[in-house]
C-alpha atoms as a printed R data frame, in Angstrom:
    type eleno elety resid chain resno       x      y       z
1   ATOM     1    CA   ASP     A     1  -3.988 28.105 -27.295
2   ATOM     2    CA   LYS     A     2  -6.172 25.588 -25.484
3   ATOM     3    CA   GLU     A     3  -3.167 23.833 -23.939
4   ATOM     4    CA   ASP     A     4  -1.580 26.951 -22.426
5   ATOM     5    CA   ASN     A     5  -4.780 29.011 -22.029
6   ATOM     6    CA   LEU     A     6  -3.050 32.069 -23.481
7   ATOM     7    CA   PHE     A     7  -3.543 34.022 -26.689
8   ATOM     8    CA   TYR     A     8  -1.128 34.113 -29.607
9   ATOM     9    CA   ARG     A     9  -0.502 37.411 -31.382
10  ATOM    10    CA   ASP     A    10  -1.886 35.798 -34.537
11  ATOM    11    CA   HIS     A    11  -1.602 32.606 -36.626
12  ATOM    12    CA   ARG     A    12   2.026 33.364 -37.574
13  ATOM    13    CA   TYR     A    13   3.052 32.575 -33.993
14  ATOM    14    CA   PHE     A    14   1.503 29.103 -33.751
15  ATOM    15    CA   THR     A    15   4.828 27.386 -34.449
16  ATOM    16    CA   MET     A    16   7.315 30.005 -33.219
17  ATOM    17    CA   LYS     A    17   9.359 29.369 -30.092
18  ATOM    18    CA   GLU     A    18  11.173 31.571 -27.606
19  ATOM    19    CA   ALA     A    19  14.884 31.100 -26.830
20  ATOM    20    CA   ASN     A    20  13.950 28.727 -23.991
21  ATOM    21    CA   GLY     A    21  11.792 26.615 -26.318
22  ATOM    22    CA   ALA     A    22   8.471 27.938 -24.959
23  ATOM    23    CA   LYS     A    23   5.673 29.130 -27.190
24  ATOM    24    CA   VAL     A    24   5.591 32.870 -27.932
25  ATOM    25    CA   PHE     A    25   2.886 34.510 -25.834
26  ATOM    26    CA   TRP     A    26   3.214 38.264 -25.751
27  ATOM    27    CA   GLY     A    27   2.605 39.921 -22.382
28  ATOM    28    CA   ARG     A    28   0.957 43.057 -23.722
29  ATOM    29    CA   GLY     A    29  -1.070 41.109 -26.280
30  ATOM    30    CA   ASN     A    30  -2.607 38.991 -23.545
31  ATOM    31    CA   GLY     A    31  -3.030 42.140 -21.475
32  ATOM    32    CA   TRP     A    32  -5.012 43.688 -24.332
33  ATOM    33    CA   VAL     A    33  -7.251 40.611 -24.384
34  ATOM    34    CA   LEU     A    34  -7.890 40.878 -20.645
35  ATOM    35    CA   GLY     A    35  -8.548 44.604 -20.901
36  ATOM    36    CA   GLY     A    36 -10.951 43.996 -23.762
37  ATOM    37    CA   LEU     A    37 -12.763 41.318 -21.786
38  ATOM    38    CA   VAL     A    38 -13.164 43.764 -18.890
39  ATOM    39    CA   GLU     A    39 -14.715 46.327 -21.237
40  ATOM    40    CA   LEU     A    40 -17.002 43.660 -22.688
41  ATOM    41    CA   LEU     A    41 -18.110 42.436 -19.254
42  ATOM    42    CA   ARG     A    42 -18.747 45.998 -18.093
43  ATOM    43    CA   GLU     A    43 -21.195 46.524 -20.971
44  ATOM    44    CA   LEU     A    44 -22.712 43.067 -21.427
45  ATOM    45    CA   PRO     A    45 -26.000 42.739 -19.522
46  ATOM    46    CA   ALA     A    46 -25.938 40.260 -16.638
47  ATOM    47    CA   LYS     A    47 -28.752 38.262 -18.263
48  ATOM    48    CA   SER     A    48 -27.146 38.093 -21.703
49  ATOM    49    CA   LYS     A    49 -26.856 34.557 -23.023
50  ATOM    50    CA   TYR     A    50 -23.272 35.433 -24.057
51  ATOM    51    CA   ARG     A    51 -22.113 36.594 -20.639
52  ATOM    52    CA   PRO     A    52 -21.247 33.131 -19.227
53  ATOM    53    CA   PHE     A    53 -18.902 32.455 -22.158
54  ATOM    54    CA   TYR     A    54 -16.991 35.736 -21.788
55  ATOM    55    CA   GLN     A    55 -16.972 35.623 -18.000
56  ATOM    56    CA   ASP     A    56 -15.555 32.092 -18.077
57  ATOM    57    CA   LEU     A    57 -12.924 33.135 -20.619
58  ATOM    58    CA   PHE     A    58 -11.983 36.121 -18.434
59  ATOM    59    CA   GLN     A    59 -11.662 33.987 -15.302
60  ATOM    60    CA   LYS     A    60  -9.702 31.259 -17.104
61  ATOM    61    CA   LEU     A    61  -7.222 33.772 -18.529
62  ATOM    62    CA   CYS     A    62  -6.853 35.465 -15.134
63  ATOM    63    CA   ARG     A    63  -6.140 32.119 -13.457
64  ATOM    64    CA   ARG     A    64  -3.497 31.388 -16.085
65  ATOM    65    CA   ILE     A    65  -1.809 34.772 -16.223
66  ATOM    66    CA   ALA     A    66  -1.689 35.612 -12.495
67  ATOM    67    CA   PRO     A    67   1.014 33.053 -11.614
68  ATOM    68    CA   LEU     A    68   3.156 34.331 -14.504
69  ATOM    69    CA   GLN     A    69   3.832 37.505 -12.517
70  ATOM    70    CA   ASN     A    70   7.548 37.832 -11.838
71  ATOM    71    CA   LYS     A    71   9.099 38.304  -8.407
72  ATOM    72    CA   ASP     A    72   9.551 42.002  -9.206
73  ATOM    73    CA   GLY     A    73   5.761 42.380  -9.540
74  ATOM    74    CA   PHE     A    74   5.805 42.907 -13.311
75  ATOM    75    CA   TRP     A    75   4.726 40.723 -16.164
76  ATOM    76    CA   HIS     A    76   7.364 40.749 -18.853
77  ATOM    77    CA   ALA     A    77   7.237 41.122 -22.636
78  ATOM    78    CA   SER     A    78   7.250 37.343 -23.054
79  ATOM    79    CA   LEU     A    79   4.985 35.526 -20.632
80  ATOM    80    CA   LEU     A    80   6.751 32.159 -20.839
81  ATOM    81    CA   ASP     A    81  10.337 33.336 -21.363
82  ATOM    82    CA   PRO     A    82  10.896 36.314 -19.062
83  ATOM    83    CA   ALA     A    83  14.637 35.536 -18.911
84  ATOM    84    CA   SER     A    84  14.974 36.585 -22.556
85  ATOM    85    CA   TYR     A    85  13.221 39.879 -21.738
86  ATOM    86    CA   PRO     A    86  14.322 40.545 -18.143
87  ATOM    87    CA   SER     A    87  13.321 44.196 -17.951
88  ATOM    88    CA   PRO     A    88   9.869 45.104 -16.659
89  ATOM    89    CA   GLU     A    89   7.097 45.826 -19.163
90  ATOM    90    CA   THR     A    90   4.523 48.274 -17.888
91  ATOM    91    CA   SER     A    91   1.881 48.097 -20.604
92  ATOM    92    CA   ALA     A    92   1.387 44.355 -20.054
93  ATOM    93    CA   THR     A    93   1.498 44.847 -16.292
94  ATOM    94    CA   GLY     A    94  -0.950 47.757 -16.446
95  ATOM    95    CA   PHE     A    95  -3.558 45.888 -18.463
96  ATOM    96    CA   ILE     A    96  -3.208 42.769 -16.303
97  ATOM    97    CA   VAL     A    97  -3.449 44.686 -13.011
98  ATOM    98    CA   TYR     A    98  -6.488 46.505 -14.434
99  ATOM    99    CA   ALA     A    99  -8.205 43.219 -15.255
100 ATOM   100    CA   LEU     A   100  -7.330 41.433 -12.026
101 ATOM   101    CA   ALA     A   101  -8.402 44.408  -9.893
102 ATOM   102    CA   TYR     A   102 -11.659 44.663 -11.847
103 ATOM   103    CA   GLY     A   103 -12.252 40.944 -11.282
104 ATOM   104    CA   VAL     A   104 -11.733 41.329  -7.533
105 ATOM   105    CA   ASN     A   105 -13.878 44.479  -7.382
106 ATOM   106    CA   GLU     A   106 -16.742 42.794  -9.232
107 ATOM   107    CA   GLY     A   107 -16.570 39.530  -7.267
108 ATOM   108    CA   LEU     A   108 -15.452 37.562 -10.323
109 ATOM   109    CA   LEU     A   109 -12.089 36.640  -8.772
110 ATOM   110    CA   ASP     A   110 -11.300 35.474  -5.245
111 ATOM   111    CA   LYS     A   111 -10.051 38.445  -3.227
112 ATOM   112    CA   ASP     A   112  -7.746 36.411  -0.981
113 ATOM   113    CA   THR     A   113  -6.032 34.860  -3.986
114 ATOM   114    CA   TYR     A   114  -5.790 37.856  -6.304
115 ATOM   115    CA   LEU     A   115  -5.445 40.895  -4.024
116 ATOM   116    CA   PRO     A   116  -1.760 40.188  -3.180
117 ATOM   117    CA   ILE     A   117  -1.015 39.824  -6.909
118 ATOM   118    CA   VAL     A   118  -2.821 43.074  -7.705
119 ATOM   119    CA   GLU     A   119  -1.037 44.945  -4.915
120 ATOM   120    CA   LYS     A   120   2.370 43.650  -5.982
121 ATOM   121    CA   GLY     A   121   1.654 44.594  -9.601
122 ATOM   122    CA   TRP     A   122   0.453 48.075  -8.655
123 ATOM   123    CA   LYS     A   123   3.576 48.712  -6.544
124 ATOM   124    CA   ALA     A   124   5.688 47.594  -9.496
125 ATOM   125    CA   LEU     A   125   3.853 49.975 -11.826
126 ATOM   126    CA   VAL     A   126   4.277 52.910  -9.461
127 ATOM   127    CA   SER     A   127   8.006 52.146  -9.234
128 ATOM   128    CA   ALA     A   128   8.268 52.713 -13.001
129 ATOM   129    CA   VAL     A   129   7.004 56.304 -12.773
130 ATOM   130    CA   GLU     A   130   9.765 58.916 -12.976
131 ATOM   131    CA   THR     A   131   9.806 62.019 -10.782
132 ATOM   132    CA   ASP     A   132   8.561 64.047 -13.781
133 ATOM   133    CA   GLY     A   133   5.552 61.695 -14.106
134 ATOM   134    CA   LYS     A   134   6.782 59.739 -17.129
135 ATOM   135    CA   LEU     A   135   5.956 56.030 -17.094
136 ATOM   136    CA   GLY     A   136   8.877 53.962 -18.294
137 ATOM   137    CA   TYR     A   137   9.396 50.402 -19.535
138 ATOM   138    CA   VAL     A   138   6.590 50.590 -22.106
139 ATOM   139    CA   GLN     A   139   7.393 48.318 -25.032
140 ATOM   140    CA   PRO     A   140   7.138 50.254 -28.307
141 ATOM   141    CA   ILE     A   141   4.534 49.451 -30.930
142 ATOM   142    CA   GLY     A   142   5.222 46.007 -32.317
143 ATOM   143    CA   ALA     A   143   3.870 42.549 -32.900
144 ATOM   144    CA   ASP     A   144   5.807 40.422 -30.452
145 ATOM   145    CA   PRO     A   145   7.983 40.557 -27.335
146 ATOM   146    CA   LYS     A   146  10.853 43.033 -27.537
147 ATOM   147    CA   LYS     A   147  13.423 44.332 -25.086
148 ATOM   148    CA   VAL     A   148  12.505 47.583 -23.371
149 ATOM   149    CA   THR     A   149  14.270 50.146 -21.172
150 ATOM   150    CA   ARG     A   150  13.178 52.530 -18.438
151 ATOM   151    CA   ASP     A   151  13.304 55.552 -20.746
152 ATOM   152    CA   ILE     A   152  10.813 54.157 -23.299
153 ATOM   153    CA   THR     A   153   7.173 55.193 -23.012
154 ATOM   154    CA   GLU     A   154   4.033 55.135 -25.142
155 ATOM   155    CA   VAL     A   155   0.545 56.515 -24.583
156 ATOM   156    CA   TYR     A   156  -1.123 53.084 -24.390
157 ATOM   157    CA   GLY     A   157   1.172 52.189 -21.474
158 ATOM   158    CA   VAL     A   158   0.038 55.297 -19.655
159 ATOM   159    CA   GLY     A   159  -3.562 54.436 -20.525
160 ATOM   160    CA   ALA     A   160  -3.174 50.954 -19.043
161 ATOM   161    CA   PHE     A   161  -1.603 52.502 -15.925
162 ATOM   162    CA   LEU     A   162  -4.570 54.865 -15.531
163 ATOM   163    CA   LEU     A   163  -7.099 52.053 -16.046
164 ATOM   164    CA   ALA     A   164  -5.318 50.027 -13.358
165 ATOM   165    CA   GLY     A   165  -5.196 53.052 -11.055
166 ATOM   166    CA   ASN     A   166  -8.931 53.568 -11.479
167 ATOM   167    CA   GLN     A   167  -9.625 50.004 -10.308
168 ATOM   168    CA   ILE     A   168  -7.116 50.340  -7.448
169 ATOM   169    CA   TYR     A   169  -8.927 53.505  -6.348
170 ATOM   170    CA   LYS     A   170 -12.280 51.685  -6.448
171 ATOM   171    CA   MET     A   171 -10.721 48.871  -4.455
172 ATOM   172    CA   SER     A   172  -9.487 51.258  -1.773
173 ATOM   173    CA   ARG     A   173 -12.941 52.712  -1.227
């Protein structure tokens, strides 16, 4: 969506609205896009004629999504209507922290601006890990924002957490 600089799930969502009247932009869906852009940028040669396009898209999406972080440090299932989905959502948060930390580590994002957001997001993610190591608040497989609870987990949420942790580790070195 060129107006909101966020990605829809697919064409079926172009006209859908959240309870607050906002467009439906799924937290994890946009997290997947950011994670995919990181993977693309990691592999795309610096001199590739395509790199400026994808790097610009990455930076634009990061600038848009960073201020959508909630006070609790998480991004929620719905990016523009977190009140309808008030519980944390760790798969969205994991992918977003991964991307923002990568951007800082690679000099693509301003450290002074993004480091506090990354740190707050990482602390939020760690707070969702149970004493037995289970990561909670992972929205189940679906196509749009859904409510989630602390006892719900999925492997892709854990994967996003580990990707974020890898970038946090690199950052700490």
